[in-house]
Tab-separated table of C-alpha atoms in Angstrom:
chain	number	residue	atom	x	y	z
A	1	UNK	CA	-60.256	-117.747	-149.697
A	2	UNK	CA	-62.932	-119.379	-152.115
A	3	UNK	CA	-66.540	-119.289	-150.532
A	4	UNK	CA	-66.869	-123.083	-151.160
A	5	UNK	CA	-63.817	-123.760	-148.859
A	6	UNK	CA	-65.465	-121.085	-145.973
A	7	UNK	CA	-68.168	-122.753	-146.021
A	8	UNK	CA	-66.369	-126.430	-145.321
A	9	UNK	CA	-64.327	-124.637	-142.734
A	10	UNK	CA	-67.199	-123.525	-140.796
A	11	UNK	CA	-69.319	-127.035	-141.264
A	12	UNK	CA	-66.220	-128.269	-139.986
A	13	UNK	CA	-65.542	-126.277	-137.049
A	14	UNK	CA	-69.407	-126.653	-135.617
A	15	UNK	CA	-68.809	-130.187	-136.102
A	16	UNK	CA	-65.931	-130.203	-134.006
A	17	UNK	CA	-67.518	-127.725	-131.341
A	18	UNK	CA	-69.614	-130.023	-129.454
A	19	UNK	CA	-67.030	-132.585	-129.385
A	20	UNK	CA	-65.121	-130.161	-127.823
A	21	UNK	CA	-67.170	-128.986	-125.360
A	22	UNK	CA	-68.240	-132.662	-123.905
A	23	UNK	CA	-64.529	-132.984	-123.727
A	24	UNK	CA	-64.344	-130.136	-121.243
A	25	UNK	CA	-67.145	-131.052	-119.297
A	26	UNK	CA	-65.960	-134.354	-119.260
A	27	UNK	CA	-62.519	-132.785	-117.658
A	28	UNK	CA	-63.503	-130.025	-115.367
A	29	UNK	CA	-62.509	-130.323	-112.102
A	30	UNK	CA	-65.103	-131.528	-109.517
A	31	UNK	CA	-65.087	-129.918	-106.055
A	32	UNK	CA	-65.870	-131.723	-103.065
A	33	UNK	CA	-66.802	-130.579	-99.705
A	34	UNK	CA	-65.728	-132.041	-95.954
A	35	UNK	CA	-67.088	-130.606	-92.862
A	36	UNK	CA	-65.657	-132.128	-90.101
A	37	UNK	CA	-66.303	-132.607	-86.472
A	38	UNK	CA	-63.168	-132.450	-85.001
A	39	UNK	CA	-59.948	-130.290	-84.653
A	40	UNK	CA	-57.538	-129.698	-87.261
A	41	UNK	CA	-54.920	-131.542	-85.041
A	42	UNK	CA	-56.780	-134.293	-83.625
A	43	UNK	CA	-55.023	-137.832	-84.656
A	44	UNK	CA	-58.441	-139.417	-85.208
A	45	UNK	CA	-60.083	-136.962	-87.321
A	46	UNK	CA	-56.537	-136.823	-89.306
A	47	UNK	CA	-56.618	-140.634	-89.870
A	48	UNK	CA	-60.094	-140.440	-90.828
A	49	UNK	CA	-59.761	-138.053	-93.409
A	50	UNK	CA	-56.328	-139.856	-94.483
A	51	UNK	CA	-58.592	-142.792	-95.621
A	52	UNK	CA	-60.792	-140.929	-97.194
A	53	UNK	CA	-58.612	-139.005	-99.638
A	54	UNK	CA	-56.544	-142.548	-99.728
A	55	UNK	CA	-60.407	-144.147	-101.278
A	56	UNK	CA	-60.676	-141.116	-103.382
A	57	UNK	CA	-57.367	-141.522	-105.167
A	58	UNK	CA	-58.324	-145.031	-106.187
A	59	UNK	CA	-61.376	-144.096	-107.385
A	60	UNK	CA	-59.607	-141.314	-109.606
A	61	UNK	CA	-60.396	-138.061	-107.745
A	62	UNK	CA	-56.695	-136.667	-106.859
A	63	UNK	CA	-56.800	-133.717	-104.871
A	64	UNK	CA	-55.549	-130.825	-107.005
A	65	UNK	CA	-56.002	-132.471	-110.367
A	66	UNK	CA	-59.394	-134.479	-110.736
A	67	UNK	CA	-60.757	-132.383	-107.678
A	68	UNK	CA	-60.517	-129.986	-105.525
A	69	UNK	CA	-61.352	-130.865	-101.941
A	70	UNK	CA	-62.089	-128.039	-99.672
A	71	UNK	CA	-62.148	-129.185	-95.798
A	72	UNK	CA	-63.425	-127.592	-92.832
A	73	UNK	CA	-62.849	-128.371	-88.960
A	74	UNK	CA	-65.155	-127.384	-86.548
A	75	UNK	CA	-64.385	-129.605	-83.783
A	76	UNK	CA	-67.297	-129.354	-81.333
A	77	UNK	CA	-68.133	-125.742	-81.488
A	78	UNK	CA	-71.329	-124.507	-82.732
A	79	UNK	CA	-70.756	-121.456	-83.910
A	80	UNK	CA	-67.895	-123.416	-86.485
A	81	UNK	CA	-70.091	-125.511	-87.748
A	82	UNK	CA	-72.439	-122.379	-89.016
A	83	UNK	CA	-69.813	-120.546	-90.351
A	84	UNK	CA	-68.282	-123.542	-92.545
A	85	UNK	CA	-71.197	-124.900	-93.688
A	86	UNK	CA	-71.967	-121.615	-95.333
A	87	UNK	CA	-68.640	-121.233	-96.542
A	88	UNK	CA	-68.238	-124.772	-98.171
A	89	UNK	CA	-72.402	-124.382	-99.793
A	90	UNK	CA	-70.918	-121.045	-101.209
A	91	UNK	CA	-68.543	-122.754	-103.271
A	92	UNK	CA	-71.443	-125.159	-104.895
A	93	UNK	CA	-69.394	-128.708	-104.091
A	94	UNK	CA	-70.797	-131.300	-106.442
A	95	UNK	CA	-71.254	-132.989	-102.742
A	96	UNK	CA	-70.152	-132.345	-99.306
A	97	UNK	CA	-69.002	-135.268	-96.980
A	98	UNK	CA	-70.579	-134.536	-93.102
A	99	UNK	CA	-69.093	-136.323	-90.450
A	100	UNK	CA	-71.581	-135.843	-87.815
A	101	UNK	CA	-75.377	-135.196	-87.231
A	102	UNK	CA	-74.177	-131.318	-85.879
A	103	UNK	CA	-72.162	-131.283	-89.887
A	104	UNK	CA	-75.831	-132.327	-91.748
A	105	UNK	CA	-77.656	-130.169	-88.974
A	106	UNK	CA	-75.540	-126.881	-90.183
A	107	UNK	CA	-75.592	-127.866	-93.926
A	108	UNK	CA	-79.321	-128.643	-94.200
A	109	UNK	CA	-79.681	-125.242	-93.060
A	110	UNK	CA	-77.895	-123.602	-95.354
A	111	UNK	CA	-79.191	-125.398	-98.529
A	112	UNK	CA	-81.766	-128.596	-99.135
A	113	UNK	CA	-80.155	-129.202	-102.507
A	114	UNK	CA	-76.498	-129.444	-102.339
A	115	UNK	CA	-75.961	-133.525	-102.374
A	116	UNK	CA	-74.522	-134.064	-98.755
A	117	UNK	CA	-73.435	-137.915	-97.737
A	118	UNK	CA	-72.729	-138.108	-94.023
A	119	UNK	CA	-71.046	-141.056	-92.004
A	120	UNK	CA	-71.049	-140.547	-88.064
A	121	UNK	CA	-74.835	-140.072	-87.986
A	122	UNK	CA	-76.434	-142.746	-85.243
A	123	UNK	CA	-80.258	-141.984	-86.026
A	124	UNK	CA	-80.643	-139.712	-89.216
A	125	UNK	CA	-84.043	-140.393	-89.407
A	126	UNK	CA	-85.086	-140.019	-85.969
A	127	UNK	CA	-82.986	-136.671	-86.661
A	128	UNK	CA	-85.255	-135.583	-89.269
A	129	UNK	CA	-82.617	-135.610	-92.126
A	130	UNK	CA	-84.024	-138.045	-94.002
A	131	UNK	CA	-87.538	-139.461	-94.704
A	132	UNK	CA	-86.433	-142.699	-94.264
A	133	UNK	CA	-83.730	-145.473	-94.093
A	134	UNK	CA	-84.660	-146.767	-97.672
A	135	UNK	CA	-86.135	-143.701	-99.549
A	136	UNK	CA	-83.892	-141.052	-98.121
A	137	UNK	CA	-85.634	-138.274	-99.962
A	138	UNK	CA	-84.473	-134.512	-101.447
A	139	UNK	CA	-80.150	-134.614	-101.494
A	140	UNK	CA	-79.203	-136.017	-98.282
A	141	UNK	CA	-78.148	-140.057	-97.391
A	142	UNK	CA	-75.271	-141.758	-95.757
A	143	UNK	CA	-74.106	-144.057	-93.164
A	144	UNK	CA	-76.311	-145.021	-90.174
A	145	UNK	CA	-73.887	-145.722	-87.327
A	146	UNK	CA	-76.318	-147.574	-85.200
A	147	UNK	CA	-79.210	-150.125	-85.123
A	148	UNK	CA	-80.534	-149.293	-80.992
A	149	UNK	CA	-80.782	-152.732	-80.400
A	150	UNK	CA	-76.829	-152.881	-80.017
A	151	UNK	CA	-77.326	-150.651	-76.827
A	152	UNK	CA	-78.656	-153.859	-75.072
A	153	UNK	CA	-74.823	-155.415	-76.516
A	154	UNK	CA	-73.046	-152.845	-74.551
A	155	UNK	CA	-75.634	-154.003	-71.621
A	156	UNK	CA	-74.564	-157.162	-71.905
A	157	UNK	CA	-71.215	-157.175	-72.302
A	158	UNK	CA	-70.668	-154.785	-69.470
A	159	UNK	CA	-72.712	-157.602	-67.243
A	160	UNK	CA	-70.333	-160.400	-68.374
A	161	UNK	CA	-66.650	-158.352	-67.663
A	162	UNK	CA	-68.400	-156.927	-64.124
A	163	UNK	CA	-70.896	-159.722	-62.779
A	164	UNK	CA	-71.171	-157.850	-59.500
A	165	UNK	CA	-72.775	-154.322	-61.117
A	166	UNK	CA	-76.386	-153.496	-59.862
A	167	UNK	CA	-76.281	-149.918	-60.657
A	168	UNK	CA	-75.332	-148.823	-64.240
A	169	UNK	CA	-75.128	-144.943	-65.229
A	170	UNK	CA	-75.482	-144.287	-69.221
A	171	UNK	CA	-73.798	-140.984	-70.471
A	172	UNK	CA	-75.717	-139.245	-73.046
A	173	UNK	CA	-76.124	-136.362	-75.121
A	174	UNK	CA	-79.526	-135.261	-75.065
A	175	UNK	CA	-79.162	-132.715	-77.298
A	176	UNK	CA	-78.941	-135.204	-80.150
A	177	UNK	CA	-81.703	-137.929	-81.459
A	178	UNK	CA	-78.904	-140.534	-80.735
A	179	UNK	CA	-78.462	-139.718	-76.863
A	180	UNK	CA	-82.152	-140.175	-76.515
A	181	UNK	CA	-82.595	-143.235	-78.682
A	182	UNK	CA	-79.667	-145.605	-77.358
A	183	UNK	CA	-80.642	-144.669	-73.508
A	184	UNK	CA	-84.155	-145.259	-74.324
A	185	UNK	CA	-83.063	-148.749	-75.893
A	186	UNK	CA	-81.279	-149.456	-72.965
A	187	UNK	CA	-83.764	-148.520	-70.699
A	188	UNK	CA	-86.216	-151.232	-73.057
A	189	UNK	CA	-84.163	-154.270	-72.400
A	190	UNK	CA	-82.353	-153.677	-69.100
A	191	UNK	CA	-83.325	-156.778	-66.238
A	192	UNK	CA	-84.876	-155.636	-63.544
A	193	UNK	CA	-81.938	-156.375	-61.297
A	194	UNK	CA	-80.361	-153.131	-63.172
A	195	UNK	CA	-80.854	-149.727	-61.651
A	196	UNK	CA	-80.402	-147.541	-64.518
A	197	UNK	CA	-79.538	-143.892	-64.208
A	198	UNK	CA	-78.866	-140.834	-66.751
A	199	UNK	CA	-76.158	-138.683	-66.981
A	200	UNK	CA	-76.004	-135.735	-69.479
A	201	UNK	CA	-72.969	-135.300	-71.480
A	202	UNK	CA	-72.902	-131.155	-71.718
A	203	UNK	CA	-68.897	-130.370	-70.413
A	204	UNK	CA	-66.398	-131.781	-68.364
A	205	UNK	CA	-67.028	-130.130	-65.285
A	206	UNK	CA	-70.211	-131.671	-65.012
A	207	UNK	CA	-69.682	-134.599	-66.528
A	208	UNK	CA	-66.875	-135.318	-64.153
A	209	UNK	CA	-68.959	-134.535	-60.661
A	210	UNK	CA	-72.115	-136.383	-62.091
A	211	UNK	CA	-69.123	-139.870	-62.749
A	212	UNK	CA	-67.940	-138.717	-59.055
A	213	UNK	CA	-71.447	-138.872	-57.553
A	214	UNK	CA	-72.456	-142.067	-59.212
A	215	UNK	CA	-68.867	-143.707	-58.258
A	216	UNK	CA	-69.876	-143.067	-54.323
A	217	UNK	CA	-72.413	-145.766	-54.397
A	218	UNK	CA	-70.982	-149.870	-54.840
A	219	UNK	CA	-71.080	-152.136	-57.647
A	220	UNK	CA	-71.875	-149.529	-60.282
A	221	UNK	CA	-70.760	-149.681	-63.800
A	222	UNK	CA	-71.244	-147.259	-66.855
A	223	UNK	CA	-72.560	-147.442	-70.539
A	224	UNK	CA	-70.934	-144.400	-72.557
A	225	UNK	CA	-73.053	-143.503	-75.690
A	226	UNK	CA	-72.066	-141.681	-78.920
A	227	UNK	CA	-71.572	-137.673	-79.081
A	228	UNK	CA	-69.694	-135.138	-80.065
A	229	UNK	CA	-68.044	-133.867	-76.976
A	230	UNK	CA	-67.129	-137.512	-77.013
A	231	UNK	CA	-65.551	-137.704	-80.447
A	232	UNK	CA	-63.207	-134.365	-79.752
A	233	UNK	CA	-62.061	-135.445	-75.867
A	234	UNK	CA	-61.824	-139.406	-76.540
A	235	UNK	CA	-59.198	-139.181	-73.274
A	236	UNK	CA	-61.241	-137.600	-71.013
A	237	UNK	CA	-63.984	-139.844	-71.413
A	238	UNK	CA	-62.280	-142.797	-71.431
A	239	UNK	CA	-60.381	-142.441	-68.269
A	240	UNK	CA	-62.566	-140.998	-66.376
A	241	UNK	CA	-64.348	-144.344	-65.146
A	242	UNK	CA	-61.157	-145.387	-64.227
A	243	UNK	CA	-60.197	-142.612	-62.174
A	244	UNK	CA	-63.077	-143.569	-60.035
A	245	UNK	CA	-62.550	-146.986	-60.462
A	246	UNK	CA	-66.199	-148.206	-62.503
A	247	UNK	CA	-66.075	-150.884	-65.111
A	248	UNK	CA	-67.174	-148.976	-68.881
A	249	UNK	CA	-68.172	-149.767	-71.678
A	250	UNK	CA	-67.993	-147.076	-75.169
A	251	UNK	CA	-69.078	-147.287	-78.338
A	252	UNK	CA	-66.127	-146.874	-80.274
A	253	UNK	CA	-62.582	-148.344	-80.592
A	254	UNK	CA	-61.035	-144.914	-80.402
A	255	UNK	CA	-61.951	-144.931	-76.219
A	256	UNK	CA	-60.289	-148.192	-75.759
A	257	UNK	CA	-57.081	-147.054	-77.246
A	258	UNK	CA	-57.339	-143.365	-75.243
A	259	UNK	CA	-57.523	-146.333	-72.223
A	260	UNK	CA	-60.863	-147.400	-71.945
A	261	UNK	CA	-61.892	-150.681	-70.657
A	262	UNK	CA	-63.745	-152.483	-73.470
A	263	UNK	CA	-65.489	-150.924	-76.792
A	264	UNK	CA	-67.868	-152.088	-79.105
A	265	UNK	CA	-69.190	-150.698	-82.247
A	266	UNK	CA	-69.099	-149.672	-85.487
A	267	UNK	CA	-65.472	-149.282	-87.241
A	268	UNK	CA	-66.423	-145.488	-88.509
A	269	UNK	CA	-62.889	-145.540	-90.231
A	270	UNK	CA	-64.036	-147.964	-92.654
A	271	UNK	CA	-67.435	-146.314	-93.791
A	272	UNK	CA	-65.187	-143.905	-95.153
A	273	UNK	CA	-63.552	-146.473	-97.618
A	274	UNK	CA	-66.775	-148.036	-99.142
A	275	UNK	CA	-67.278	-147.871	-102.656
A	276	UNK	CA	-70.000	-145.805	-103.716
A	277	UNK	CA	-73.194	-147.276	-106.144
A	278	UNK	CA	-72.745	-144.119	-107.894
A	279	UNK	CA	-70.726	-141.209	-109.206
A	280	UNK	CA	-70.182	-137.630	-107.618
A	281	UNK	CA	-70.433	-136.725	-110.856
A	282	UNK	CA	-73.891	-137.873	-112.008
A	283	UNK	CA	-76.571	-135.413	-111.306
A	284	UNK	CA	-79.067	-137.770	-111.731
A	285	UNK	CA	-78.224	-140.111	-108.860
A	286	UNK	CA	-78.682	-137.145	-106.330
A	287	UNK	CA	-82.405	-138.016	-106.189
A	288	UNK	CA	-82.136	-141.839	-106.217
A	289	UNK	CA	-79.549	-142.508	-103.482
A	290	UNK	CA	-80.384	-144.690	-100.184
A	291	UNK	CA	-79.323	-144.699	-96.770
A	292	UNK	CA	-77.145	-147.720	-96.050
A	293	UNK	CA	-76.586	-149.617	-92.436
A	294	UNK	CA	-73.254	-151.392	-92.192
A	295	UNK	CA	-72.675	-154.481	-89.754
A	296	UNK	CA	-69.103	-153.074	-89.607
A	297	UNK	CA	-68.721	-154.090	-85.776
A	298	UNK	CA	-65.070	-153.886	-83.584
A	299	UNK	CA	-64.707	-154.957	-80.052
A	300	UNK	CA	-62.229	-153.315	-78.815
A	301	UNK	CA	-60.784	-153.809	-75.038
């Protein structure tokens, strides 16, 4: 080969290189991260994550070709939710979908700069996940389920299918910043003509002879606020008033179909299908993205 025609074959091979290389890093395949806070088999988590991979799709990120999408259930066990947000960090997702407070909980202690969006977080700043609604701060920002002032809704409409309730017994998690906050909110703008009492959502043992205590006394009714255990025994929770024969309100449509009396809320399922403002693929949005609160709102009964 002749030393002039070496030379153009090499000028025109590192001309081609970089072109080749944005080409592959234009293709490689993006991984995405789901921690989940429900079983493997429950209907509702299944439809949930159904619409999500359904929004993904039209947005161009196929499962196996454009991504890979790596999905952990922990249903309402602690321990889980440890274990797979270390597992799904390890990987380094582009960004991990949580689906709870306990998901960002787990994943903000595993890393502060893997991009997380969550969706079934009530009060993420009263959580301490993010600095605030509209400057989120560091890698974390989502969905807030909740403004508290619909707490005095479920007040409300409780009042107008029940005229007759005096007494009205709010089940809560106080374990997490939402239990607290929606009580507290209910507690603000209850009437005086209200007796309001607490009852801590921990199991179903207890939950069920705190409901059985309450239910001795008359015209009592009950306000049933978001939480896990919630979430991953929707029956239970939802029947239970009946058993014992007390008007109920819940937060979410998925009570009303287990056989609850009336629900209103937030339609989580469709947070899920909202077009992001950016790309999972742009590094530089992972600093600039805000918090978002959707009037998505279902009344359910």
């Amino acid at each position: 080969m002749r030393r002039r025609d070496f030379i153009k074959g090499i000028a025109g091979t590192a001309t081609a290189w970089p072109l080749v290389v944005r080409a592959q890093q234009r293709e490689r395949m993006r991984r995405i991260g789901v921690l989940m806070n429900y079983a493997s088999d429950d209907p509702e988590g299944q439809a949930r994550l159904g619409l999500f991979f359904q929004k993904l799709q039209t947005l161009g990120w196929a499962d196996g070709r454009t991504a890979r999408i790596d999905v952990r259930w922990a249903a309402d066990d602690p321990a889980l939710f440890r274990q797979y947000a270390s597992e799904l960090v390890a990987v380094e997702p582009d960004v991990i979908l949580a689906s709870s407070s306990f998901s960002v909980a787990a994943l903000q202690h595993v890393s502060r700069s893997v991009p997380i969006v969550f969706t079934g977080v009530a009060d993420p700043v009263g959580a301490g996940f993010v600095e605030s609604l509209g400057r989120p701060g560091e890698s974390t920002t989502g969905f807030a389920l909740f403004e508290y002032s619909i707490a005095a809704k479920w007040l409300e409409l409780l009042k107008e299918v029940a005229p007759d309730i005096v007494r009205v017994g709010v089940l809560r998690d106080p374990t997490v910043a939402a239990g607290i906050g929606q009580f507290a909110a209910i507690q603000a703008v209850g009437p005086r003509a209200i007796d309001l009492s607490v009852m801590d959502i921990r199991d179903a043992g207890a939950i069920e002879r705190a409901v059985a205590a309450f239910a001795r006394g008359s015209n009592g009714g009950l306000v049933v606020t978001a939480s896990l255990f919630g979430a991953n025994h929707p029956s239970f929770i939802a029947t239970l008033p009946t058993r014992f024969k007390l008007p109920a309100i819940f937060p979410f449509r998925y009570y009303a179909v287990a056989g609850g009396l009336l629900s209103y809320g937030l339609m989580e399922q469709a947070i899920l299908i909202l077009r992001p403002t950016t790309s999972i693929a742009s590094s530089t949005a992972r600093n600039r993205r805000t918090c978002r609160c959707k009037c998505l709102l279902n009344t359910s009964s």
